[in-house]
Structure formats: C-alpha cells, structure tokens
C-alpha cells in the first residue's frame, strides 16, 4: 500500500534541496557554466536519497537554472531562475510532464473531495461518470475525453479547495489536447471505468484513504 506521508515528505525534501541549491548558485558557490557535484556527492551533502536529489535537480531544470546533459552531468545555466509564473509554466507543460502534474494533483484532490463533498457534488460526479461510461462503450474518443476531464474537474470542485481547483483547471486546458493525441480509441477508458466507479464510491462513502488509493491506481502510481 502506498504511504502518502512518505510521498509528501519526499516532495517536501526535494523542494528544500532545490531551494538550498538555488541559494548556493545565487551566491556564486556554483558558477555559471560549471558542473554540479555528482548525485552521490549531493546525497552526502544534503543527507537525502537519490530520488530526492533527482527531483530537486528536475525542479531547477524546469526553471532554467540548470541544464541536465545526459552522460555528462548537470551544468549551471544562470544564477537566477526564470520569472515565469507557475500558471504560465503549467500551460507550457506538454505530454508526459503535463500528465505527471495531473497525477500529483489528483491524489490530494480525491482525498479532500472525500472529506468535503456535498450531495450536489455527488450528483455532478455521477453525471459525468455516466457520460464517460456511455461514450467509452460507444467508442467516441473526443466525447469520452471530455467527460473524463469533467469528472475529475467535478472532484476538484468537491474538494472545496479553490487553489487546487484553479491549478487543475490550468492543467486541464492542455490535458484535452494531450489525451486526444494519446488515445485513438476508448479501449483504455473502458478498462479503467471500474477504477473510476470505485473512486466515486470512496468519495461518496467519505473515505479519504480509499479515495487516495483509487486515485493512485488511476494515475498509475504504485499502491
């Protein structure tokens, strides 16, 4: 079973390591054009695991602060991160990166929806999930994708978190295009319908742990 506390802890550690690395770069400890220490060296410096170091470096790479060159290492590109807003960054995200952002959101969104959903929220979720099932069975990809995204947006609304809803809406703008390129038929939607039914049931039952686990299965995370 997935330990959500471990996931959140790892993400928090990565943010902390990224922030400390950024400070060192800003202070000139790592000059522009130079290579960062190796992963084992950074692990020793910060006292964290390899996955945390890689996530921290990925965060810095997304801001343009460093450049990862396969087989050669990670190089400092600039001393200050790009001033691009998070919303703008989400809109620029494409393909797998965009899907990874969605995966992270959906775990927390599902958990909070189970805690805060209303009867009206349940009606809305059932409506979109029924549309998803109908369009998947009829093999109409575009309509199925639309219903799928609307279903997950209704879960975000049920979370009663404005910031999570706003973030998910931002991601959803590009998600439809990505899904349209990824899915040429609805076979995958048919196969995952039962998981979505289980997710809805866990939210209806106000079971946040089960909702987290169902969302993790849907997004491909190990449980």
PDB file of C-alpha atoms in Angstrom:
ATOM      1  CA  UNK A   1       0.000   0.000   0.000  1.00  0.00           C
ATOM      2  CA  UNK A   2       1.211   3.486  -0.800  1.00  0.00           C
ATOM      3  CA  UNK A   3       2.307   5.599   2.147  1.00  0.00           C
ATOM      4  CA  UNK A   4       1.110   9.091   1.268  1.00  0.00           C
ATOM      5  CA  UNK A   5       3.142  10.630   4.098  1.00  0.00           C
ATOM      6  CA  UNK A   6       6.324   9.277   2.518  1.00  0.00           C
ATOM      7  CA  UNK A   7       5.392  10.776  -0.853  1.00  0.00           C
ATOM      8  CA  UNK A   8       4.656  14.189   0.624  1.00  0.00           C
ATOM      9  CA  UNK A   9       7.830  14.039   2.726  1.00  0.00           C
ATOM     10  CA  UNK A  10       9.946  13.212  -0.332  1.00  0.00           C
ATOM     11  CA  UNK A  11       8.385  16.041  -2.323  1.00  0.00           C
ATOM     12  CA  UNK A  12       8.993  18.464   0.555  1.00  0.00           C
ATOM     13  CA  UNK A  13      12.606  17.323   0.853  1.00  0.00           C
ATOM     14  CA  UNK A  14      13.124  17.824  -2.869  1.00  0.00           C
ATOM     15  CA  UNK A  15      11.747  21.361  -2.650  1.00  0.00           C
ATOM     16  CA  UNK A  16      14.058  22.074   0.278  1.00  0.00           C
ATOM     17  CA  UNK A  17      17.112  20.683  -1.537  1.00  0.00           C
ATOM     18  CA  UNK A  18      16.207  22.633  -4.694  1.00  0.00           C
ATOM     19  CA  UNK A  19      15.910  25.835  -2.649  1.00  0.00           C
ATOM     20  CA  UNK A  20      19.273  25.297  -0.962  1.00  0.00           C
ATOM     21  CA  UNK A  21      20.945  24.513  -4.284  1.00  0.00           C
ATOM     22  CA  UNK A  22      19.420  27.637  -5.787  1.00  0.00           C
ATOM     23  CA  UNK A  23      20.836  29.697  -2.916  1.00  0.00           C
ATOM     24  CA  UNK A  24      24.312  28.262  -3.491  1.00  0.00           C
ATOM     25  CA  UNK A  25      24.097  29.085  -7.192  1.00  0.00           C
ATOM     26  CA  UNK A  26      22.846  32.615  -6.488  1.00  0.00           C
ATOM     27  CA  UNK A  27      25.741  33.179  -4.081  1.00  0.00           C
ATOM     28  CA  UNK A  28      28.251  32.032  -6.695  1.00  0.00           C
ATOM     29  CA  UNK A  29      29.283  28.810  -4.975  1.00  0.00           C
ATOM     30  CA  UNK A  30      28.471  27.110  -8.260  1.00  0.00           C
ATOM     31  CA  UNK A  31      29.356  29.437 -11.116  1.00  0.00           C
ATOM     32  CA  UNK A  32      27.516  29.633 -14.432  1.00  0.00           C
ATOM     33  CA  UNK A  33      28.903  27.067 -16.824  1.00  0.00           C
ATOM     34  CA  UNK A  34      30.306  24.818 -14.118  1.00  0.00           C
ATOM     35  CA  UNK A  35      29.158  21.314 -13.338  1.00  0.00           C
ATOM     36  CA  UNK A  36      27.231  20.484 -10.179  1.00  0.00           C
ATOM     37  CA  UNK A  37      28.599  17.745  -7.885  1.00  0.00           C
ATOM     38  CA  UNK A  38      27.592  14.183  -8.737  1.00  0.00           C
ATOM     39  CA  UNK A  39      24.422  12.635  -7.353  1.00  0.00           C
ATOM     40  CA  UNK A  40      26.310  10.655  -4.653  1.00  0.00           C
ATOM     41  CA  UNK A  41      28.135  13.836  -3.601  1.00  0.00           C
ATOM     42  CA  UNK A  42      24.881  15.807  -3.393  1.00  0.00           C
ATOM     43  CA  UNK A  43      23.267  12.942  -1.466  1.00  0.00           C
ATOM     44  CA  UNK A  44      26.068  13.179   1.086  1.00  0.00           C
ATOM     45  CA  UNK A  45      25.898  16.983   1.294  1.00  0.00           C
ATOM     46  CA  UNK A  46      22.144  17.149   1.861  1.00  0.00           C
ATOM     47  CA  UNK A  47      21.641  13.801   3.594  1.00  0.00           C
ATOM     48  CA  UNK A  48      18.884  12.620   1.273  1.00  0.00           C
ATOM     49  CA  UNK A  49      18.310   9.781  -1.177  1.00  0.00           C
ATOM     50  CA  UNK A  50      18.943   9.632  -4.915  1.00  0.00           C
ATOM     51  CA  UNK A  51      15.277  10.097  -5.871  1.00  0.00           C
ATOM     52  CA  UNK A  52      15.105  13.317  -3.833  1.00  0.00           C
ATOM     53  CA  UNK A  53      18.242  14.696  -5.500  1.00  0.00           C
ATOM     54  CA  UNK A  54      16.891  13.869  -8.949  1.00  0.00           C
ATOM     55  CA  UNK A  55      13.560  15.513  -8.198  1.00  0.00           C
ATOM     56  CA  UNK A  56      15.307  18.630  -6.862  1.00  0.00           C
ATOM     57  CA  UNK A  57      17.520  18.869  -9.954  1.00  0.00           C
ATOM     58  CA  UNK A  58      14.467  18.374 -12.179  1.00  0.00           C
ATOM     59  CA  UNK A  59      12.770  21.280 -10.404  1.00  0.00           C
ATOM     60  CA  UNK A  60      15.777  23.517 -11.042  1.00  0.00           C
ATOM     61  CA  UNK A  61      15.966  22.359 -14.640  1.00  0.00           C
ATOM     62  CA  UNK A  62      12.313  23.365 -15.151  1.00  0.00           C
ATOM     63  CA  UNK A  63      13.170  26.917 -14.058  1.00  0.00           C
ATOM     64  CA  UNK A  64      16.098  27.104 -16.477  1.00  0.00           C
ATOM     65  CA  UNK A  65      18.615  27.401 -13.656  1.00  0.00           C
ATOM     66  CA  UNK A  66      20.488  24.228 -14.588  1.00  0.00           C
ATOM     67  CA  UNK A  67      20.829  22.011 -17.654  1.00  0.00           C
ATOM     68  CA  UNK A  68      20.999  18.243 -17.414  1.00  0.00           C
ATOM     69  CA  UNK A  69      23.216  16.753 -20.121  1.00  0.00           C
ATOM     70  CA  UNK A  70      22.851  13.005 -20.408  1.00  0.00           C
ATOM     71  CA  UNK A  71      26.080  11.192 -19.669  1.00  0.00           C
ATOM     72  CA  UNK A  72      27.961  14.357 -18.762  1.00  0.00           C
ATOM     73  CA  UNK A  73      26.220  15.772 -15.709  1.00  0.00           C
ATOM     74  CA  UNK A  74      24.259  18.838 -14.620  1.00  0.00           C
ATOM     75  CA  UNK A  75      25.550  22.308 -15.508  1.00  0.00           C
ATOM     76  CA  UNK A  76      24.637  25.722 -14.111  1.00  0.00           C
ATOM     77  CA  UNK A  77      22.918  27.803 -16.801  1.00  0.00           C
ATOM     78  CA  UNK A  78      22.189  31.032 -14.917  1.00  0.00           C
ATOM     79  CA  UNK A  79      22.290  32.490 -11.424  1.00  0.00           C
ATOM     80  CA  UNK A  80      18.630  33.465 -11.197  1.00  0.00           C
ATOM     81  CA  UNK A  81      15.634  31.312 -12.066  1.00  0.00           C
ATOM     82  CA  UNK A  82      13.242  32.378 -14.800  1.00  0.00           C
ATOM     83  CA  UNK A  83      10.472  34.691 -13.605  1.00  0.00           C
ATOM     84  CA  UNK A  84       7.794  32.676 -15.417  1.00  0.00           C
ATOM     85  CA  UNK A  85       4.699  32.227 -13.245  1.00  0.00           C
ATOM     86  CA  UNK A  86       3.576  28.758 -12.169  1.00  0.00           C
ATOM     87  CA  UNK A  87       0.373  29.158 -14.157  1.00  0.00           C
ATOM     88  CA  UNK A  88       2.357  30.000 -17.284  1.00  0.00           C
ATOM     89  CA  UNK A  89       4.661  27.048 -16.656  1.00  0.00           C
ATOM     90  CA  UNK A  90       1.693  24.680 -16.395  1.00  0.00           C
ATOM     91  CA  UNK A  91       0.307  25.988 -19.661  1.00  0.00           C
ATOM     92  CA  UNK A  92       3.665  25.356 -21.340  1.00  0.00           C
ATOM     93  CA  UNK A  93       3.888  21.811 -19.989  1.00  0.00           C
ATOM     94  CA  UNK A  94       3.349  19.131 -22.596  1.00  0.00           C
ATOM     95  CA  UNK A  95       2.927  15.377 -22.873  1.00  0.00           C
ATOM     96  CA  UNK A  96       4.244  13.216 -20.073  1.00  0.00           C
ATOM     97  CA  UNK A  97       5.297  16.194 -17.947  1.00  0.00           C
ATOM     98  CA  UNK A  98       1.752  17.535 -18.055  1.00  0.00           C
ATOM     99  CA  UNK A  99       0.385  14.145 -17.064  1.00  0.00           C
ATOM    100  CA  UNK A 100       2.804  13.929 -14.124  1.00  0.00           C
ATOM    101  CA  UNK A 101       1.480  17.256 -12.831  1.00  0.00           C
ATOM    102  CA  UNK A 102      -2.074  15.924 -13.113  1.00  0.00           C
ATOM    103  CA  UNK A 103      -1.136  12.757 -11.245  1.00  0.00           C
ATOM    104  CA  UNK A 104       0.185  14.688  -8.267  1.00  0.00           C
ATOM    105  CA  UNK A 105      -2.931  16.860  -8.071  1.00  0.00           C
ATOM    106  CA  UNK A 106      -5.427  14.041  -8.346  1.00  0.00           C
ATOM    107  CA  UNK A 107      -4.205  12.192  -5.247  1.00  0.00           C
ATOM    108  CA  UNK A 108      -4.734  15.160  -2.942  1.00  0.00           C
ATOM    109  CA  UNK A 109      -7.864  16.323  -4.748  1.00  0.00           C
ATOM    110  CA  UNK A 110      -9.513  12.916  -4.321  1.00  0.00           C
ATOM    111  CA  UNK A 111      -8.625  12.792  -0.630  1.00  0.00           C
ATOM    112  CA  UNK A 112     -10.028  16.256   0.060  1.00  0.00           C
ATOM    113  CA  UNK A 113     -13.162  15.566  -2.006  1.00  0.00           C
ATOM    114  CA  UNK A 114     -13.903  12.551   0.189  1.00  0.00           C
ATOM    115  CA  UNK A 115     -13.715  14.793   3.233  1.00  0.00           C
ATOM    116  CA  UNK A 116     -15.698  17.758   1.941  1.00  0.00           C
ATOM    117  CA  UNK A 117     -18.053  16.603  -0.839  1.00  0.00           C
ATOM    118  CA  UNK A 118     -21.709  17.585  -0.761  1.00  0.00           C
ATOM    119  CA  UNK A 119     -24.748  15.726  -2.109  1.00  0.00           C
ATOM    120  CA  UNK A 120     -24.769  18.169  -5.037  1.00  0.00           C
ATOM    121  CA  UNK A 121     -21.152  17.261  -5.799  1.00  0.00           C
ATOM    122  CA  UNK A 122     -22.036  13.566  -5.876  1.00  0.00           C
ATOM    123  CA  UNK A 123     -24.843  14.195  -8.380  1.00  0.00           C
ATOM    124  CA  UNK A 124     -22.459  16.095 -10.652  1.00  0.00           C
ATOM    125  CA  UNK A 125     -19.768  13.407 -10.440  1.00  0.00           C
ATOM    126  CA  UNK A 126     -22.270  10.660 -11.213  1.00  0.00           C
ATOM    127  CA  UNK A 127     -23.487  12.591 -14.250  1.00  0.00           C
ATOM    128  CA  UNK A 128     -20.040  12.931 -15.804  1.00  0.00           C
ATOM    129  CA  UNK A 129     -19.014   9.381 -14.913  1.00  0.00           C
ATOM    130  CA  UNK A 130     -22.152   8.044 -16.612  1.00  0.00           C
ATOM    131  CA  UNK A 131     -21.282  10.098 -19.707  1.00  0.00           C
ATOM    132  CA  UNK A 132     -17.740   8.720 -19.590  1.00  0.00           C
ATOM    133  CA  UNK A 133     -19.056   5.138 -19.463  1.00  0.00           C
ATOM    134  CA  UNK A 134     -21.542   5.753 -22.298  1.00  0.00           C
ATOM    135  CA  UNK A 135     -19.016   7.435 -24.611  1.00  0.00           C
ATOM    136  CA  UNK A 136     -16.372   4.804 -23.856  1.00  0.00           C
ATOM    137  CA  UNK A 137     -18.785   1.991 -24.742  1.00  0.00           C
ATOM    138  CA  UNK A 138     -19.728   3.807 -27.963  1.00  0.00           C
ATOM    139  CA  UNK A 139     -16.017   4.323 -28.815  1.00  0.00           C
ATOM    140  CA  UNK A 140     -16.291   8.083 -29.218  1.00  0.00           C
ATOM    141  CA  UNK A 141     -12.853   9.297 -28.029  1.00  0.00           C
ATOM    142  CA  UNK A 142     -13.430  13.069 -28.078  1.00  0.00           C
ATOM    143  CA  UNK A 143     -16.655  12.919 -26.069  1.00  0.00           C
ATOM    144  CA  UNK A 144     -15.173  10.330 -23.729  1.00  0.00           C
ATOM    145  CA  UNK A 145     -12.128  12.508 -23.021  1.00  0.00           C
ATOM    146  CA  UNK A 146     -14.396  15.497 -22.393  1.00  0.00           C
ATOM    147  CA  UNK A 147     -16.478  13.507 -19.906  1.00  0.00           C
ATOM    148  CA  UNK A 148     -13.363  12.131 -18.202  1.00  0.00           C
ATOM    149  CA  UNK A 149     -11.858  15.581 -17.682  1.00  0.00           C
ATOM    150  CA  UNK A 150     -15.210  16.959 -16.485  1.00  0.00           C
ATOM    151  CA  UNK A 151     -15.491  14.090 -13.998  1.00  0.00           C
ATOM    152  CA  UNK A 152     -12.103  14.886 -12.497  1.00  0.00           C
ATOM    153  CA  UNK A 153     -12.878  18.603 -12.500  1.00  0.00           C
ATOM    154  CA  UNK A 154     -16.054  17.850 -10.539  1.00  0.00           C
ATOM    155  CA  UNK A 155     -13.916  16.016  -7.979  1.00  0.00           C
ATOM    156  CA  UNK A 156     -11.658  19.080  -7.759  1.00  0.00           C
ATOM    157  CA  UNK A 157     -14.719  21.240  -7.122  1.00  0.00           C
ATOM    158  CA  UNK A 158     -15.855  18.812  -4.425  1.00  0.00           C
ATOM    159  CA  UNK A 159     -12.519  19.227  -2.648  1.00  0.00           C
ATOM    160  CA  UNK A 160     -13.698  22.728  -1.666  1.00  0.00           C
ATOM    161  CA  UNK A 161     -10.162  23.978  -2.299  1.00  0.00           C
ATOM    162  CA  UNK A 162     -10.104  26.960  -4.628  1.00  0.00           C
ATOM    163  CA  UNK A 163      -6.371  26.744  -5.242  1.00  0.00           C
ATOM    164  CA  UNK A 164      -6.482  23.035  -6.135  1.00  0.00           C
ATOM    165  CA  UNK A 165      -9.420  23.676  -8.445  1.00  0.00           C
ATOM    166  CA  UNK A 166      -7.655  26.604 -10.127  1.00  0.00           C
ATOM    167  CA  UNK A 167      -4.480  24.561 -10.587  1.00  0.00           C
ATOM    168  CA  UNK A 168      -6.411  21.618 -12.010  1.00  0.00           C
ATOM    169  CA  UNK A 169      -8.302  23.890 -14.401  1.00  0.00           C
ATOM    170  CA  UNK A 170      -4.968  25.249 -15.633  1.00  0.00           C
ATOM    171  CA  UNK A 171      -3.654  21.748 -16.280  1.00  0.00           C
ATOM    172  CA  UNK A 172      -6.939  20.640 -17.879  1.00  0.00           C
ATOM    173  CA  UNK A 173      -6.606  23.295 -20.601  1.00  0.00           C
ATOM    174  CA  UNK A 174      -3.762  21.344 -22.181  1.00  0.00           C
ATOM    175  CA  UNK A 175      -4.774  17.911 -20.957  1.00  0.00           C
ATOM    176  CA  UNK A 176      -7.570  17.552 -23.509  1.00  0.00           C
ATOM    177  CA  UNK A 177      -5.154  18.101 -26.391  1.00  0.00           C
ATOM    178  CA  UNK A 178      -2.641  15.645 -24.926  1.00  0.00           C
ATOM    179  CA  UNK A 179      -5.295  12.952 -24.400  1.00  0.00           C
ATOM    180  CA  UNK A 180      -6.618  13.484 -27.943  1.00  0.00           C
ATOM    181  CA  UNK A 181      -3.144  12.730 -29.302  1.00  0.00           C
ATOM    182  CA  UNK A 182      -2.602   9.814 -26.923  1.00  0.00           C
ATOM    183  CA  UNK A 183      -5.882   7.920 -27.274  1.00  0.00           C
ATOM    184  CA  UNK A 184      -7.092   6.973 -30.747  1.00  0.00           C
ATOM    185  CA  UNK A 185      -9.916   4.864 -29.315  1.00  0.00           C
ATOM    186  CA  UNK A 186     -11.653   4.408 -25.954  1.00  0.00           C
ATOM    187  CA  UNK A 187     -10.288   0.982 -25.014  1.00  0.00           C
ATOM    188  CA  UNK A 188      -8.238   2.405 -22.138  1.00  0.00           C
ATOM    189  CA  UNK A 189     -11.278   4.294 -20.825  1.00  0.00           C
ATOM    190  CA  UNK A 190     -13.366   1.124 -20.877  1.00  0.00           C
ATOM    191  CA  UNK A 191     -10.687  -0.735 -18.928  1.00  0.00           C
ATOM    192  CA  UNK A 192     -10.375   1.976 -16.268  1.00  0.00           C
ATOM    193  CA  UNK A 193     -14.090   2.662 -15.841  1.00  0.00           C
ATOM    194  CA  UNK A 194     -14.321   0.317 -12.847  1.00  0.00           C
ATOM    195  CA  UNK A 195     -11.477   2.213 -11.128  1.00  0.00           C
ATOM    196  CA  UNK A 196     -13.354   5.471 -11.628  1.00  0.00           C
ATOM    197  CA  UNK A 197     -16.510   3.874 -10.218  1.00  0.00           C
ATOM    198  CA  UNK A 198     -14.511   2.812  -7.150  1.00  0.00           C
ATOM    199  CA  UNK A 199     -13.114   6.329  -6.798  1.00  0.00           C
ATOM    200  CA  UNK A 200     -16.603   7.813  -6.869  1.00  0.00           C
ATOM    201  CA  UNK A 201     -17.806   5.283  -4.304  1.00  0.00           C
ATOM    202  CA  UNK A 202     -14.938   6.072  -1.939  1.00  0.00           C
ATOM    203  CA  UNK A 203     -15.738   9.795  -2.184  1.00  0.00           C
ATOM    204  CA  UNK A 204     -19.438   9.078  -1.636  1.00  0.00           C
ATOM    205  CA  UNK A 205     -18.529   6.999   1.423  1.00  0.00           C
ATOM    206  CA  UNK A 206     -16.288   9.826   2.662  1.00  0.00           C
ATOM    207  CA  UNK A 207     -13.294   7.503   2.865  1.00  0.00           C
ATOM    208  CA  UNK A 208     -10.227   9.716   2.152  1.00  0.00           C
ATOM    209  CA  UNK A 209      -7.664   6.889   2.415  1.00  0.00           C
ATOM    210  CA  UNK A 210      -9.566   4.755  -0.104  1.00  0.00           C
ATOM    211  CA  UNK A 211     -10.041   7.775  -2.366  1.00  0.00           C
ATOM    212  CA  UNK A 212      -6.268   8.400  -2.308  1.00  0.00           C
ATOM    213  CA  UNK A 213      -5.586   4.755  -3.205  1.00  0.00           C
ATOM    214  CA  UNK A 214      -8.154   4.746  -6.029  1.00  0.00           C
ATOM    215  CA  UNK A 215      -6.710   7.949  -7.496  1.00  0.00           C
ATOM    216  CA  UNK A 216      -3.235   6.429  -7.251  1.00  0.00           C
ATOM    217  CA  UNK A 217      -4.364   3.371  -9.245  1.00  0.00           C
ATOM    218  CA  UNK A 218      -5.993   5.539 -11.886  1.00  0.00           C
ATOM    219  CA  UNK A 219      -2.924   7.708 -12.354  1.00  0.00           C
ATOM    220  CA  UNK A 220      -0.561   4.734 -12.486  1.00  0.00           C
ATOM    221  CA  UNK A 221       1.109   5.206  -9.108  1.00  0.00           C
ATOM    222  CA  UNK A 222       2.072   2.030  -7.159  1.00  0.00           C
ATOM    223  CA  UNK A 223      -0.224   1.082  -4.268  1.00  0.00           C
TER     224      UNK A 223
END
